[in-house]
Short mmCIF file of C-alpha atoms in Angstrom, two decimals:
data_model
loop_
_atom_site.label_atom_id
_atom_site.label_comp_id
_atom_site.label_asym_id
_atom_site.label_seq_id
_atom_site.Cartn_x
_atom_site.Cartn_y
_atom_site.Cartn_z
CA UNK B 12 -58.12 8.32 -33.11
CA UNK B 13 -60.81 9.84 -30.89
CA UNK B 14 -62.26 11.59 -33.94
CA UNK B 15 -62.24 8.34 -35.89
CA UNK B 16 -63.93 6.50 -33.07
CA UNK B 17 -66.60 9.20 -32.83
CA UNK B 18 -67.22 8.93 -36.55
CA UNK B 19 -67.71 5.17 -36.30
CA UNK B 20 -70.01 5.63 -33.34
CA UNK B 21 -72.13 8.08 -35.31
CA UNK B 22 -72.45 6.04 -38.50
CA UNK B 23 -72.61 2.40 -37.45
CA UNK B 24 -75.99 2.51 -35.68
CA UNK B 25 -77.51 4.22 -38.70
CA UNK B 26 -76.23 1.52 -41.07
CA UNK B 27 -77.64 -1.11 -38.73
CA UNK B 28 -80.93 0.73 -38.56
CA UNK B 29 -81.12 1.02 -42.35
CA UNK B 30 -80.76 -2.75 -42.64
CA UNK B 31 -83.38 -3.30 -39.94
CA UNK B 32 -85.84 -0.92 -41.56
CA UNK B 33 -85.36 -2.45 -45.01
CA UNK B 34 -85.94 -5.89 -43.51
CA UNK B 35 -89.13 -4.66 -41.86
CA UNK B 36 -90.34 -3.15 -45.13
CA UNK B 37 -89.62 -6.45 -46.88
CA UNK B 38 -91.69 -8.20 -44.23
CA UNK B 39 -94.63 -5.88 -44.97
CA UNK B 40 -94.57 -6.76 -48.67
CA UNK B 41 -97.97 -7.93 -49.92
CA UNK B 42 -98.13 -9.38 -53.46
CA UNK B 43 -101.75 -8.27 -53.87
CA UNK B 44 -100.91 -4.71 -52.84
CA UNK B 45 -97.99 -4.73 -55.29
CA UNK B 46 -100.29 -5.86 -58.09
CA UNK B 47 -102.66 -2.96 -57.43
CA UNK B 48 -99.86 -0.42 -57.04
CA UNK B 49 -98.09 -1.51 -60.21
CA UNK B 50 -101.22 -0.66 -62.20
CA UNK B 51 -100.56 2.95 -61.14
CA UNK B 52 -96.82 2.78 -61.89
CA UNK B 53 -95.75 2.27 -58.26
CA UNK B 54 -93.37 -0.66 -57.78
CA UNK B 55 -93.96 -1.52 -54.13
CA UNK B 56 -96.26 -3.81 -52.19
CA UNK B 57 -96.43 -2.16 -48.77
CA UNK B 58 -99.80 -1.10 -47.42
CA UNK B 59 -99.57 2.67 -46.90
CA UNK B 60 -101.32 2.54 -43.52
CA UNK B 61 -98.66 0.13 -42.28
CA UNK B 62 -95.96 2.32 -43.81
CA UNK B 63 -97.32 5.33 -41.92
CA UNK B 64 -97.44 3.32 -38.70
CA UNK B 65 -93.77 2.43 -39.13
CA UNK B 66 -92.94 6.09 -39.78
CA UNK B 67 -94.82 7.11 -36.64
CA UNK B 68 -92.78 4.66 -34.61
CA UNK B 69 -89.45 5.80 -36.09
CA UNK B 70 -90.37 9.50 -35.73
CA UNK B 71 -88.30 12.20 -37.45
CA UNK B 72 -84.79 11.03 -38.39
CA UNK B 73 -83.18 13.11 -41.13
CA UNK B 74 -80.01 11.04 -41.52
CA UNK B 75 -81.93 7.79 -41.71
CA UNK B 76 -84.27 9.38 -44.25
CA UNK B 77 -81.29 10.25 -46.43
CA UNK B 78 -79.92 6.71 -46.29
CA UNK B 79 -83.32 5.24 -47.15
CA UNK B 80 -83.71 7.59 -50.11
CA UNK B 81 -80.31 6.50 -51.43
CA UNK B 82 -81.50 2.87 -51.66
CA UNK B 83 -83.65 3.80 -54.69
CA UNK B 84 -86.34 1.47 -53.32
CA UNK B 85 -89.85 2.89 -53.66
CA UNK B 86 -91.17 1.80 -50.25
CA UNK B 87 -87.96 2.99 -48.57
CA UNK B 88 -88.25 6.36 -50.30
CA UNK B 89 -91.87 6.77 -49.24
CA UNK B 90 -90.81 6.05 -45.66
CA UNK B 91 -87.91 8.50 -46.00
CA UNK B 92 -90.35 11.24 -47.00
CA UNK B 93 -92.44 10.56 -43.90
CA UNK B 94 -89.55 10.69 -41.41
CA UNK B 95 -87.48 13.52 -42.89
CA UNK B 96 -87.38 17.21 -41.87
CA UNK B 97 -88.80 19.07 -44.91
CA UNK B 98 -87.15 22.37 -44.01
CA UNK B 99 -83.69 20.79 -43.72
CA UNK B 100 -83.15 20.26 -47.45
CA UNK B 101 -81.18 22.65 -49.61
CA UNK B 102 -82.65 23.84 -52.89
CA UNK B 103 -80.32 21.76 -55.08
CA UNK B 104 -80.97 18.62 -53.03
CA UNK B 105 -84.68 18.87 -53.71
CA UNK B 106 -84.09 19.57 -57.38
CA UNK B 107 -82.10 16.35 -57.69
CA UNK B 108 -84.63 14.37 -55.63
CA UNK B 109 -87.59 15.43 -57.76
CA UNK B 110 -85.75 14.36 -60.90
CA UNK B 111 -84.83 11.05 -59.23
CA UNK B 112 -88.38 10.31 -58.08
CA UNK B 113 -89.15 7.48 -60.49
CA UNK B 114 -92.68 6.56 -59.47
CA UNK B 115 -95.86 8.67 -59.23
CA UNK B 116 -96.42 8.09 -55.50
CA UNK B 117 -92.84 9.04 -54.55
CA UNK B 118 -93.07 12.15 -56.74
CA UNK B 119 -96.46 13.11 -55.32
CA UNK B 120 -95.43 12.66 -51.69
CA UNK B 121 -92.10 14.41 -52.19
CA UNK B 122 -93.77 17.50 -53.66
CA UNK B 123 -96.68 17.60 -51.22
CA UNK B 124 -95.02 16.52 -47.96
CA UNK B 125 -91.54 17.97 -48.41
CA UNK B 126 -91.13 20.59 -51.14
CA UNK B 127 -94.28 22.54 -50.23
CA UNK B 128 -92.98 22.90 -46.65
CA UNK B 129 -89.46 23.88 -47.68
CA UNK B 130 -88.31 27.55 -47.68
CA UNK B 131 -87.07 27.14 -51.29
CA UNK B 132 -90.52 26.11 -52.58
CA UNK B 133 -91.24 29.29 -54.54
CA UNK B 134 -87.80 29.39 -56.11
CA UNK B 135 -88.18 25.76 -57.14
CA UNK B 136 -91.68 26.43 -58.49
CA UNK B 137 -90.28 29.04 -60.84
CA UNK B 138 -87.36 26.80 -61.82
CA UNK B 139 -89.47 23.75 -62.55
CA UNK B 140 -92.54 25.38 -64.09
CA UNK B 141 -91.14 25.58 -67.64
CA UNK B 142 -88.58 22.76 -67.30
CA UNK B 143 -88.22 20.58 -70.42
CA UNK B 144 -88.41 17.49 -68.18
CA UNK B 145 -92.17 16.81 -67.82
CA UNK B 146 -91.68 15.27 -64.37
CA UNK B 147 -89.96 18.41 -63.07
CA UNK B 148 -92.51 20.57 -64.88
CA UNK B 149 -95.36 18.68 -63.20
CA UNK B 150 -93.81 19.53 -59.82
CA UNK B 151 -93.77 23.18 -60.87
CA UNK B 152 -97.43 23.01 -61.80
CA UNK B 153 -98.28 21.28 -58.50
CA UNK B 154 -96.60 24.10 -56.56
CA UNK B 155 -98.41 26.63 -58.74
CA UNK B 156 -101.74 24.95 -57.91
CA UNK B 157 -100.86 25.32 -54.23
CA UNK B 158 -100.46 29.06 -54.78
CA UNK B 159 -103.67 29.27 -56.83
CA UNK B 160 -105.48 27.88 -53.80
CA UNK B 161 -103.66 29.56 -50.91
CA UNK B 162 -101.61 32.58 -52.06
CA UNK B 163 -102.75 33.64 -55.54
CA UNK B 164 -101.52 37.22 -55.24
CA UNK B 165 -99.08 37.95 -58.04
CA UNK B 166 -100.05 34.96 -60.18
CA UNK B 167 -101.24 35.54 -63.73
CA UNK B 168 -104.30 33.29 -63.63
CA UNK B 169 -105.39 34.21 -67.15
CA UNK B 170 -101.87 33.39 -68.37
CA UNK B 171 -102.03 30.01 -66.62
CA UNK B 172 -105.30 29.27 -68.40
CA UNK B 173 -103.67 30.26 -71.70
CA UNK B 174 -100.87 27.76 -71.09
CA UNK B 175 -103.29 25.01 -70.04
CA UNK B 176 -105.47 25.61 -73.08
CA UNK B 177 -102.47 25.41 -75.42
CA UNK B 178 -100.49 22.57 -73.82
CA UNK B 179 -102.57 20.27 -71.59
CA UNK B 180 -104.22 18.14 -74.30
CA UNK B 181 -100.92 16.74 -75.58
CA UNK B 182 -98.88 16.86 -72.35
CA UNK B 183 -97.35 13.63 -70.91
CA UNK B 184 -99.56 11.93 -68.34
CA UNK B 185 -98.03 13.24 -65.12
CA UNK B 186 -97.73 16.79 -66.43
CA UNK B 187 -101.24 16.65 -67.88
CA UNK B 188 -102.60 15.55 -64.51
CA UNK B 189 -100.86 18.45 -62.75
CA UNK B 190 -102.11 20.99 -65.29
CA UNK B 191 -105.63 19.61 -64.98
CA UNK B 192 -105.47 20.02 -61.20
CA UNK B 193 -104.45 23.64 -61.70
CA UNK B 194 -107.31 24.19 -64.16
CA UNK B 195 -109.83 22.80 -61.70
CA UNK B 196 -108.53 24.82 -58.75
CA UNK B 197 -108.62 28.05 -60.76
CA UNK B 198 -112.26 27.30 -61.55
CA UNK B 199 -113.10 26.34 -57.98
CA UNK B 200 -111.33 29.16 -56.16
CA UNK B 201 -111.65 32.10 -58.58
CA UNK B 202 -115.20 32.82 -59.72
CA UNK B 203 -114.10 35.42 -62.27
CA UNK B 204 -112.22 32.70 -64.19
CA UNK B 205 -114.71 29.87 -63.60
CA UNK B 206 -116.60 30.02 -66.89
CA UNK B 207 -113.41 29.99 -68.92
CA UNK B 208 -111.92 27.14 -66.86
CA UNK B 209 -115.06 25.04 -67.43
CA UNK B 210 -115.05 25.90 -71.15
CA UNK B 211 -111.41 24.82 -71.51
CA UNK B 212 -112.15 21.56 -69.72
CA UNK B 213 -115.19 20.84 -71.87
CA UNK B 214 -113.35 21.51 -75.13
CA UNK B 215 -110.16 19.60 -74.29
CA UNK B 216 -112.01 16.67 -72.63
CA UNK B 217 -108.90 15.71 -70.65
CA UNK B 218 -109.73 12.92 -68.14
CA UNK B 219 -113.39 13.00 -69.22
CA UNK B 220 -113.55 9.19 -69.24
CA UNK B 221 -111.29 8.63 -66.22
CA UNK B 222 -112.70 5.73 -64.13
CA UNK B 223 -114.02 7.12 -60.85
CA UNK B 224 -115.01 5.03 -57.84
CA UNK B 225 -118.50 5.45 -56.36
CA UNK B 226 -118.59 8.38 -53.95
CA UNK B 227 -115.49 10.00 -55.47
CA UNK B 228 -115.43 13.16 -57.57
CA UNK B 229 -114.36 12.84 -61.20
CA UNK B 230 -111.05 14.54 -62.07
CA UNK B 231 -112.70 15.86 -65.27
CA UNK B 232 -112.41 19.59 -64.58
CA UNK B 233 -115.99 20.72 -65.40
CA UNK B 234 -117.50 18.06 -63.12
CA UNK B 235 -114.88 18.65 -60.41
CA UNK B 236 -115.42 22.41 -60.45
CA UNK B 237 -119.22 22.11 -60.34
CA UNK B 238 -119.12 19.61 -57.46
CA UNK B 239 -116.73 21.65 -55.29
CA UNK B 240 -118.54 24.95 -55.92
CA UNK B 241 -121.79 23.22 -55.00
CA UNK B 242 -120.26 22.00 -51.74
CA UNK B 243 -118.95 25.45 -50.92
CA UNK B 244 -122.42 26.95 -51.42
CA UNK B 245 -123.97 24.32 -49.17
CA UNK B 246 -121.70 25.15 -46.24
#
C-alpha cells in the first residue's frame, strides 16, 4: 500500500499541472496569431514570446514535458520542447518524436533545441539523412548543416553538393528547405566550394522568389551566401 500511495503522490500533481498548463495555454490563444501561424502550417495561436515566458516560469520539468508532448497539441508540444532536458531522451524516443512532429515549428524546435543537444545526434543524423520519409530526412539534413558549420571534419562536402544538385529541385517543401540551408552554409563556410554552391543555387533557382521582409536576408542561396560572406569580410 505504501508503494501505491507513493505512486499516486508522484503522478497526481503532474496530472493537475498538465491541466493547469493546458488551461493557461488556452488563455493565451490569440485568433490573429493563429491566422498568421496557420499560413506557415502551424496550428496554434500562442504568441511565442508569451510561450517562452511561461516556459521560463515552469523551468525544466522532464516529466511534465513528456505529458505535454503526448497531448498532440502544437502549443503544448512547443512548451514541452522548452522545458525538457534534451540529453535525457533515448535515441528511439527522439526518432519517434521527429516522425510525430506534425507542424514545421514543432519539427524545427525539436531538431534545433533538443536533438542537436542530445548525445545520439550524430547517430540520428546518419539514420535520418537518407530516410524515405521527407520529414525525417529533413531532420537529417538539418543536423548535417550543423556539422557543415561547426564540425565539418569527415564530411564529404562535394558529395553533399552532388546530392543537393540532383535532388533539391524536386524535393518536398520541408526537405527542400533543409537542403537549401545546407547548400548555403557550405558556400558561406567553405570558400573552396563557394563557387560551385552559388552555381547550383543559380541553376536550380530554389526559393529565388521567396518573399523576404525588409531588412532580412533572402533564403535564395546565391544571395544568402554573398550577404554572409560580405558580413564576414566587414568584421
